């Protein structure tokens, strides 16, 4: 019985670590300290996962040295706003440390990490479909995010003009659901390209958020599946049917109407798209030294740009870190190399995600992507 209890205990801890990493909240009043709690929870779960054996875990000296260099480079990028920069540096140190501990856990037992990813996806999908069902039957929107985090409220949206409701499940907004669940789905497919009805529910839950980035993600995911199944005629038929079903149901639920409404309403450019264009123009017209060095970690010097993270992870790395971002990515992919078309498509999809670069989910996804080229220590339990 003892091994079983230990396994369940470890399974719960790694589930909680991945769950909190992929389920952010809004801090009351923008409080830095309150926002930091989630980061500390993720790291605490992983420290408890290893317990006293954490001092005996085998790590690659090369990887640890590389991570220290990356953190040092990020520390150099706190020059423009020392207070905000140091606060964000502390967050990213916790995020990278947590991600590396999850990476080590996966090296020792990939199944326990894989199972935790599946379970976190299942929880998010369940609550999104529950939200859809309750609204369809009773006409009321239940804020499950607020039930999970009583101090944070989901930004649910109803567009009466076209009869569209944007759902978010346990996340704080529909776009966050699309970004976070998309990362988890791609990680799932990197580990195993086997498809099932659950995968269809996963993908369609992203479409139900009416997120433009989620729509792009679904397209990239189907490209990945088609590529992996290109030698199986039956699999191609099943995938083609799934694509047709997703497109048909999306049209029925008004996804296309919403996208057209959002990006071009009565001939005027939408505020969301306008903000993105302003941010791109700001970077292009910036001083060459500003382009080279970036704005500084977590610092936004484009005061007319709202929600600058909406432009994606890659833009924010380059915008905030400048040339340091190239060095950081070079070091990272030397330490955690990736291989295969699916992994590169996932990387491209992740770079489009509207997430902050200090988020633990980004670093977890970056490190675990390398597992498509690693032979796992434990294939069976």
GROMACS .gro file of C-alpha atoms in nm:
model
  381
    1UNK     CA    1   0.000   0.000   0.000
    2UNK     CA    2   0.283   0.243   0.076
    3UNK     CA    3   0.404   0.283  -0.286
    4UNK     CA    4   0.046   0.351  -0.398
    5UNK     CA    5  -0.003   0.621  -0.137
    6UNK     CA    6   0.327   0.780  -0.233
    7UNK     CA    7   0.233   0.774  -0.601
    8UNK     CA    8  -0.105   0.934  -0.532
    9UNK     CA    9   0.059   1.201  -0.316
   10UNK     CA   10   0.312   1.283  -0.587
   11UNK     CA   11   0.042   1.276  -0.856
   12UNK     CA   12  -0.166   1.529  -0.662
   13UNK     CA   13   0.130   1.762  -0.608
   14UNK     CA   14   0.237   1.769  -0.972
   15UNK     CA   15  -0.127   1.809  -1.079
   16UNK     CA   16  -0.160   2.113  -0.849
   17UNK     CA   17   0.171   2.258  -0.975
   18UNK     CA   18   0.064   2.236  -1.339
   19UNK     CA   19  -0.292   2.347  -1.259
   20UNK     CA   20  -0.182   2.668  -1.084
   21UNK     CA   21   0.083   2.732  -1.348
   22UNK     CA   22  -0.183   2.720  -1.621
   23UNK     CA   23  -0.465   2.893  -1.427
   24UNK     CA   24  -0.374   3.257  -1.357
   25UNK     CA   25  -0.583   3.516  -1.175
   26UNK     CA   26  -0.605   3.896  -1.153
   27UNK     CA   27  -0.451   4.038  -0.836
   28UNK     CA   28  -0.678   4.273  -0.635
   29UNK     CA   29  -0.566   4.627  -0.713
   30UNK     CA   30  -0.278   4.490  -0.919
   31UNK     CA   31  -0.099   4.384  -0.598
   32UNK     CA   32   0.243   4.237  -0.678
   33UNK     CA   33   0.259   4.041  -0.352
   34UNK     CA   34  -0.083   3.886  -0.405
   35UNK     CA   35   0.004   3.794  -0.763
   36UNK     CA   36   0.324   3.628  -0.645
   37UNK     CA   37   0.132   3.375  -0.433
   38UNK     CA   38   0.045   3.161  -0.736
   39UNK     CA   39   0.409   3.146  -0.846
   40UNK     CA   40   0.516   3.042  -0.496
   41UNK     CA   41   0.240   2.778  -0.488
   42UNK     CA   42   0.372   2.620  -0.810
   43UNK     CA   43   0.728   2.610  -0.676
   44UNK     CA   44   0.612   2.482  -0.335
   45UNK     CA   45   0.421   2.194  -0.493
   46UNK     CA   46   0.735   2.086  -0.680
   47UNK     CA   47   0.958   2.115  -0.371
   48UNK     CA   48   0.707   1.901  -0.178
   49UNK     CA   49   0.697   1.661  -0.475
   50UNK     CA   50   1.067   1.586  -0.437
   51UNK     CA   51   1.065   1.622  -0.057
   52UNK     CA   52   1.394   1.556   0.121
   53UNK     CA   53   1.522   1.380  -0.191
   54UNK     CA   54   1.545   1.717  -0.369
   55UNK     CA   55   1.905   1.750  -0.249
   56UNK     CA   56   1.986   1.414  -0.411
   57UNK     CA   57   1.822   1.465  -0.750
   58UNK     CA   58   2.049   1.429  -1.049
   59UNK     CA   59   2.073   1.742  -1.260
   60UNK     CA   60   2.279   1.834  -1.562
   61UNK     CA   61   2.554   2.076  -1.464
   62UNK     CA   62   2.542   2.210  -1.818
   63UNK     CA   63   2.170   2.284  -1.792
   64UNK     CA   64   2.200   2.445  -1.450
   65UNK     CA   65   2.487   2.665  -1.571
   66UNK     CA   66   2.283   2.764  -1.876
   67UNK     CA   67   1.980   2.852  -1.664
   68UNK     CA   68   2.199   3.068  -1.439
   69UNK     CA   69   2.327   3.251  -1.748
   70UNK     CA   70   1.970   3.303  -1.872
   71UNK     CA   71   1.864   3.443  -1.533
   72UNK     CA   72   2.170   3.668  -1.527
   73UNK     CA   73   2.078   3.805  -1.872
   74UNK     CA   74   1.721   3.865  -1.754
   75UNK     CA   75   1.862   4.041  -1.449
   76UNK     CA   76   2.054   4.275  -1.681
   77UNK     CA   77   1.719   4.369  -1.838
   78UNK     CA   78   1.584   4.536  -1.525
   79UNK     CA   79   1.765   4.863  -1.598
   80UNK     CA   80   1.473   5.080  -1.718
   81UNK     CA   81   1.242   5.026  -1.425
   82UNK     CA   82   1.431   4.887  -1.127
   83UNK     CA   83   1.127   4.831  -0.905
   84UNK     CA   84   0.910   4.662  -1.171
   85UNK     CA   85   1.213   4.490  -1.324
   86UNK     CA   86   1.328   4.329  -0.998
   87UNK     CA   87   0.971   4.224  -0.917
   88UNK     CA   88   0.936   4.056  -1.257
   89UNK     CA   89   1.284   3.906  -1.228
   90UNK     CA   90   1.179   3.741  -0.902
   91UNK     CA   91   0.873   3.598  -1.076
   92UNK     CA   92   1.070   3.463  -1.370
   93UNK     CA   93   1.330   3.306  -1.137
   94UNK     CA   94   1.048   3.116  -0.963
   95UNK     CA   95   0.889   3.025  -1.299
   96UNK     CA   96   1.211   2.888  -1.452
   97UNK     CA   97   1.303   2.700  -1.133
   98UNK     CA   98   0.954   2.543  -1.117
   99UNK     CA   99   0.966   2.454  -1.486
  100UNK     CA  100   1.305   2.287  -1.446
  101UNK     CA  101   1.182   2.082  -1.148
  102UNK     CA  102   0.886   1.964  -1.357
  103UNK     CA  103   1.130   1.883  -1.637
  104UNK     CA  104   1.340   1.673  -1.396
  105UNK     CA  105   1.026   1.499  -1.268
  106UNK     CA  106   0.935   1.414  -1.627
  107UNK     CA  107   1.286   1.281  -1.692
  108UNK     CA  108   1.241   1.039  -1.404
  109UNK     CA  109   0.878   0.948  -1.467
  110UNK     CA  110   0.717   1.092  -1.779
  111UNK     CA  111   0.387   0.914  -1.712
  112UNK     CA  112   0.312   1.107  -1.394
  113UNK     CA  113   0.366   1.440  -1.575
  114UNK     CA  114   0.172   1.328  -1.880
  115UNK     CA  115  -0.119   1.218  -1.663
  116UNK     CA  116  -0.119   1.550  -1.474
  117UNK     CA  117  -0.137   1.740  -1.806
  118UNK     CA  118  -0.435   1.527  -1.915
  119UNK     CA  119  -0.609   1.582  -1.583
  120UNK     CA  120  -0.559   1.960  -1.588
  121UNK     CA  121  -0.699   1.970  -1.943
  122UNK     CA  122  -0.996   1.759  -1.838
  123UNK     CA  123  -1.076   1.994  -1.548
  124UNK     CA  124  -1.066   2.304  -1.770
  125UNK     CA  125  -1.272   2.145  -2.044
  126UNK     CA  126  -1.532   2.020  -1.796
  127UNK     CA  127  -1.592   2.364  -1.647
  128UNK     CA  128  -1.605   2.537  -1.986
  129UNK     CA  129  -1.870   2.295  -2.114
  130UNK     CA  130  -2.054   2.324  -1.781
  131UNK     CA  131  -2.058   2.701  -1.831
  132UNK     CA  132  -2.194   2.658  -2.184
  133UNK     CA  133  -2.460   2.409  -2.068
  134UNK     CA  134  -2.580   2.629  -1.779
  135UNK     CA  135  -2.605   2.932  -2.005
  136UNK     CA  136  -2.787   2.734  -2.275
  137UNK     CA  137  -3.041   2.591  -2.029
  138UNK     CA  138  -3.089   2.870  -1.775
  139UNK     CA  139  -2.962   3.177  -1.961
  140UNK     CA  140  -2.718   3.275  -1.685
  141UNK     CA  141  -2.338   3.295  -1.693
  142UNK     CA  142  -2.167   3.128  -1.397
  143UNK     CA  143  -1.828   3.276  -1.311
  144UNK     CA  144  -1.639   2.958  -1.221
  145UNK     CA  145  -1.316   3.155  -1.211
  146UNK     CA  146  -1.453   3.367  -0.926
  147UNK     CA  147  -1.561   3.052  -0.742
  148UNK     CA  148  -1.205   2.918  -0.769
  149UNK     CA  149  -1.045   3.254  -0.686
  150UNK     CA  150  -1.301   3.463  -0.486
  151UNK     CA  151  -1.088   3.778  -0.524
  152UNK     CA  152  -1.070   3.761  -0.906
  153UNK     CA  153  -1.350   3.798  -1.162
  154UNK     CA  154  -1.367   3.654  -1.513
  155UNK     CA  155  -1.407   3.895  -1.802
  156UNK     CA  156  -1.696   3.719  -1.972
  157UNK     CA  157  -1.840   3.897  -2.276
  158UNK     CA  158  -2.184   3.896  -2.439
  159UNK     CA  159  -2.223   4.051  -2.785
  160UNK     CA  160  -2.595   4.111  -2.828
  161UNK     CA  161  -2.540   4.252  -3.178
  162UNK     CA  162  -2.451   3.908  -3.313
  163UNK     CA  163  -2.584   3.688  -3.032
  164UNK     CA  164  -2.242   3.561  -2.923
  165UNK     CA  165  -2.124   3.475  -2.572
  166UNK     CA  166  -1.753   3.425  -2.498
  167UNK     CA  167  -1.695   3.156  -2.235
  168UNK     CA  168  -1.383   3.118  -2.021
  169UNK     CA  169  -1.443   2.821  -1.788
  170UNK     CA  170  -1.204   2.847  -1.492
  171UNK     CA  171  -0.984   3.108  -1.661
  172UNK     CA  172  -1.003   3.484  -1.606
  173UNK     CA  173  -1.091   3.555  -1.968
  174UNK     CA  174  -1.166   3.365  -2.292
  175UNK     CA  175  -0.832   3.455  -2.449
  176UNK     CA  176  -0.645   3.314  -2.148
  177UNK     CA  177  -0.841   2.988  -2.177
  178UNK     CA  178  -0.747   2.960  -2.544
  179UNK     CA  179  -0.380   3.035  -2.473
  180UNK     CA  180  -0.336   2.806  -2.171
  181UNK     CA  181  -0.539   2.509  -2.293
  182UNK     CA  182  -0.373   2.537  -2.635
  183UNK     CA  183  -0.031   2.491  -2.475
  184UNK     CA  184  -0.156   2.188  -2.282
  185UNK     CA  185  -0.314   2.029  -2.591
  186UNK     CA  186   0.004   2.066  -2.793
  187UNK     CA  187   0.209   1.915  -2.510
  188UNK     CA  188  -0.034   1.625  -2.510
  189UNK     CA  189   0.016   1.572  -2.884
  190UNK     CA  190   0.394   1.597  -2.855
  191UNK     CA  191   0.385   1.303  -2.614
  192UNK     CA  192   0.132   1.104  -2.813
  193UNK     CA  193  -0.025   1.170  -3.153
  194UNK     CA  194  -0.308   0.927  -3.079
  195UNK     CA  195  -0.645   1.097  -3.124
  196UNK     CA  196  -0.982   1.037  -2.959
  197UNK     CA  197  -1.321   1.203  -2.906
  198UNK     CA  198  -1.172   1.375  -2.600
  199UNK     CA  199  -0.926   1.553  -2.830
  200UNK     CA  200  -1.215   1.680  -3.041
  201UNK     CA  201  -1.382   1.818  -2.725
  202UNK     CA  202  -1.052   1.982  -2.628
  203UNK     CA  203  -1.008   2.157  -2.961
  204UNK     CA  204  -1.370   2.265  -2.986
  205UNK     CA  205  -1.359   2.408  -2.632
  206UNK     CA  206  -1.087   2.646  -2.757
  207UNK     CA  207  -1.306   2.746  -3.052
  208UNK     CA  208  -1.594   2.820  -2.812
  209UNK     CA  209  -1.386   3.098  -2.652
  210UNK     CA  210  -1.417   3.289  -2.982
  211UNK     CA  211  -1.050   3.379  -2.954
  212UNK     CA  212  -0.880   3.474  -3.280
  213UNK     CA  213  -0.551   3.333  -3.146
  214UNK     CA  214  -0.736   3.015  -3.050
  215UNK     CA  215  -0.873   2.988  -3.403
  216UNK     CA  216  -0.517   3.013  -3.540
  217UNK     CA  217  -0.404   2.755  -3.285
  218UNK     CA  218  -0.673   2.507  -3.395
  219UNK     CA  219  -0.561   2.546  -3.755
  220UNK     CA  220  -0.199   2.479  -3.656
  221UNK     CA  221  -0.303   2.179  -3.448
  222UNK     CA  222  -0.493   2.024  -3.737
  223UNK     CA  223  -0.189   2.080  -3.960
  224UNK     CA  224   0.021   1.895  -3.699
  225UNK     CA  225  -0.223   1.604  -3.683
  226UNK     CA  226  -0.250   1.580  -4.061
  227UNK     CA  227   0.128   1.577  -4.087
  228UNK     CA  228   0.165   1.302  -3.827
  229UNK     CA  229  -0.114   1.094  -3.987
  230UNK     CA  230  -0.007   1.146  -4.347
  231UNK     CA  231   0.077   0.775  -4.392
  232UNK     CA  232  -0.259   0.649  -4.259
  233UNK     CA  233  -0.557   0.681  -4.494
  234UNK     CA  234  -0.815   0.597  -4.226
  235UNK     CA  235  -0.664   0.847  -3.983
  236UNK     CA  236  -0.669   1.117  -4.251
  237UNK     CA  237  -1.040   1.051  -4.310
  238UNK     CA  238  -1.112   1.079  -3.936
  239UNK     CA  239  -0.909   1.401  -3.905
  240UNK     CA  240  -1.076   1.547  -4.216
  241UNK     CA  241  -1.417   1.466  -4.065
  242UNK     CA  242  -1.314   1.633  -3.736
  243UNK     CA  243  -1.203   1.945  -3.921
  244UNK     CA  244  -1.531   1.959  -4.112
  245UNK     CA  245  -1.727   1.909  -3.789
  246UNK     CA  246  -1.534   2.188  -3.613
  247UNK     CA  247  -1.588   2.427  -3.904
  248UNK     CA  248  -1.958   2.341  -3.928
  249UNK     CA  249  -2.024   2.375  -3.555
  250UNK     CA  250  -1.818   2.696  -3.544
  251UNK     CA  251  -2.036   2.847  -3.813
  252UNK     CA  252  -2.346   2.736  -3.622
  253UNK     CA  253  -2.223   2.900  -3.300
  254UNK     CA  254  -2.131   3.219  -3.485
  255UNK     CA  255  -1.753   3.207  -3.450
  256UNK     CA  256  -1.697   3.350  -3.800
  257UNK     CA  257  -1.955   3.624  -3.738
  258UNK     CA  258  -1.776   3.720  -3.419
  259UNK     CA  259  -1.432   3.735  -3.581
  260UNK     CA  260  -1.565   3.957  -3.861
  261UNK     CA  261  -1.746   4.172  -3.605
  262UNK     CA  262  -1.437   4.214  -3.388
  263UNK     CA  263  -1.184   4.299  -3.656
  264UNK     CA  264  -1.397   4.516  -3.881
  265UNK     CA  265  -1.711   4.675  -3.743
  266UNK     CA  266  -1.893   4.921  -3.972
  267UNK     CA  267  -1.574   4.992  -4.161
  268UNK     CA  268  -1.374   5.087  -3.850
  269UNK     CA  269  -1.074   4.896  -3.724
  270UNK     CA  270  -1.144   4.726  -3.392
  271UNK     CA  271  -0.977   4.869  -3.078
  272UNK     CA  272  -0.802   4.534  -3.025
  273UNK     CA  273  -0.646   4.530  -3.369
  274UNK     CA  274  -0.569   4.903  -3.354
  275UNK     CA  275  -0.378   4.854  -3.027
  276UNK     CA  276  -0.168   4.578  -3.185
  277UNK     CA  277  -0.087   4.792  -3.488
  278UNK     CA  278   0.013   5.082  -3.262
  279UNK     CA  279   0.251   4.859  -3.065
  280UNK     CA  280   0.416   4.726  -3.382
  281UNK     CA  281   0.451   5.078  -3.524
  282UNK     CA  282   0.595   5.200  -3.193
  283UNK     CA  283   0.867   4.933  -3.199
  284UNK     CA  284   0.953   4.995  -3.567
  285UNK     CA  285   0.987   5.370  -3.514
  286UNK     CA  286   1.179   5.340  -3.185
  287UNK     CA  287   1.538   5.454  -3.145
  288UNK     CA  288   1.791   5.190  -3.269
  289UNK     CA  289   1.940   5.161  -2.919
  290UNK     CA  290   1.591   5.105  -2.777
  291UNK     CA  291   1.533   4.829  -3.034
  292UNK     CA  292   1.870   4.673  -2.951
  293UNK     CA  293   1.837   4.672  -2.572
  294UNK     CA  294   1.458   4.650  -2.536
  295UNK     CA  295   1.238   4.832  -2.287
  296UNK     CA  296   1.342   4.624  -1.988
  297UNK     CA  297   1.190   4.314  -1.827
  298UNK     CA  298   0.818   4.363  -1.766
  299UNK     CA  299   0.834   4.733  -1.858
  300UNK     CA  300   0.602   4.886  -2.120
  301UNK     CA  301   0.722   5.220  -2.250
  302UNK     CA  302   0.451   5.239  -2.517
  303UNK     CA  303   0.202   5.433  -2.307
  304UNK     CA  304  -0.065   5.435  -2.581
  305UNK     CA  305  -0.050   5.056  -2.619
  306UNK     CA  306  -0.312   4.867  -2.420
  307UNK     CA  307  -0.261   4.497  -2.340
  308UNK     CA  308   0.071   4.482  -2.520
  309UNK     CA  309   0.101   4.112  -2.427
  310UNK     CA  310  -0.178   4.043  -2.679
  311UNK     CA  311   0.084   4.064  -2.955
  312UNK     CA  312   0.228   3.736  -2.839
  313UNK     CA  313   0.519   3.591  -2.647
  314UNK     CA  314   0.777   3.639  -2.922
  315UNK     CA  315   0.698   4.009  -2.972
  316UNK     CA  316   0.717   4.073  -2.599
  317UNK     CA  317   1.049   3.891  -2.565
  318UNK     CA  318   1.199   4.103  -2.844
  319UNK     CA  319   1.025   4.423  -2.733
  320UNK     CA  320   1.130   4.392  -2.368
  321UNK     CA  321   1.467   4.217  -2.395
  322UNK     CA  322   1.597   4.325  -2.736
  323UNK     CA  323   1.912   4.140  -2.844
  324UNK     CA  324   1.916   3.957  -2.509
  325UNK     CA  325   1.609   3.763  -2.623
  326UNK     CA  326   1.810   3.611  -2.912
  327UNK     CA  327   2.089   3.508  -2.673
  328UNK     CA  328   1.839   3.361  -2.425
  329UNK     CA  329   1.659   3.156  -2.692
  330UNK     CA  330   1.992   3.035  -2.833
  331UNK     CA  331   2.107   2.913  -2.491
  332UNK     CA  332   1.769   2.758  -2.413
  333UNK     CA  333   1.745   2.555  -2.733
  334UNK     CA  334   2.105   2.439  -2.696
  335UNK     CA  335   2.015   2.308  -2.350
  336UNK     CA  336   1.666   2.182  -2.439
  337UNK     CA  337   1.675   2.103  -2.813
  338UNK     CA  338   1.358   2.023  -3.005
  339UNK     CA  339   1.312   1.817  -3.317
  340UNK     CA  340   1.026   1.738  -3.552
  341UNK     CA  341   0.765   1.929  -3.749
  342UNK     CA  342   0.502   1.905  -3.473
  343UNK     CA  343   0.739   2.052  -3.213
  344UNK     CA  344   0.824   2.346  -3.440
  345UNK     CA  345   0.457   2.411  -3.515
  346UNK     CA  346   0.391   2.405  -3.140
  347UNK     CA  347   0.675   2.651  -3.084
  348UNK     CA  348   0.528   2.884  -3.345
  349UNK     CA  349   0.186   2.854  -3.182
  350UNK     CA  350   0.330   2.926  -2.837
  351UNK     CA  351   0.508   3.238  -2.964
  352UNK     CA  352   0.168   3.369  -3.075
  353UNK     CA  353   0.017   3.315  -2.728
  354UNK     CA  354  -0.093   3.630  -2.543
  355UNK     CA  355   0.088   3.547  -2.221
  356UNK     CA  356   0.336   3.740  -2.009
  357UNK     CA  357   0.693   3.622  -2.052
  358UNK     CA  358   0.731   3.571  -1.676
  359UNK     CA  359   0.446   3.315  -1.668
  360UNK     CA  360   0.550   2.966  -1.547
  361UNK     CA  361   0.333   2.810  -1.821
  362UNK     CA  362   0.563   2.954  -2.090
  363UNK     CA  363   0.880   2.809  -1.938
  364UNK     CA  364   0.717   2.474  -1.858
  365UNK     CA  365   0.602   2.444  -2.219
  366UNK     CA  366   0.944   2.547  -2.353
  367UNK     CA  367   1.127   2.283  -2.147
  368UNK     CA  368   0.877   2.000  -2.193
  369UNK     CA  369   0.871   2.048  -2.571
  370UNK     CA  370   1.216   1.891  -2.582
  371UNK     CA  371   1.064   1.561  -2.468
  372UNK     CA  372   0.963   1.477  -2.823
  373UNK     CA  373   1.332   1.383  -2.875
  374UNK     CA  374   1.405   1.220  -2.537
  375UNK     CA  375   1.376   0.852  -2.447
  376UNK     CA  376   1.189   0.847  -2.121
  377UNK     CA  377   1.332   0.678  -1.813
  378UNK     CA  378   0.996   0.527  -1.715
  379UNK     CA  379   0.760   0.426  -1.994
  380UNK     CA  380   0.537   0.210  -1.777
  381UNK     CA  381   0.436   0.211  -1.416
   0.00000   0.00000   0.00000
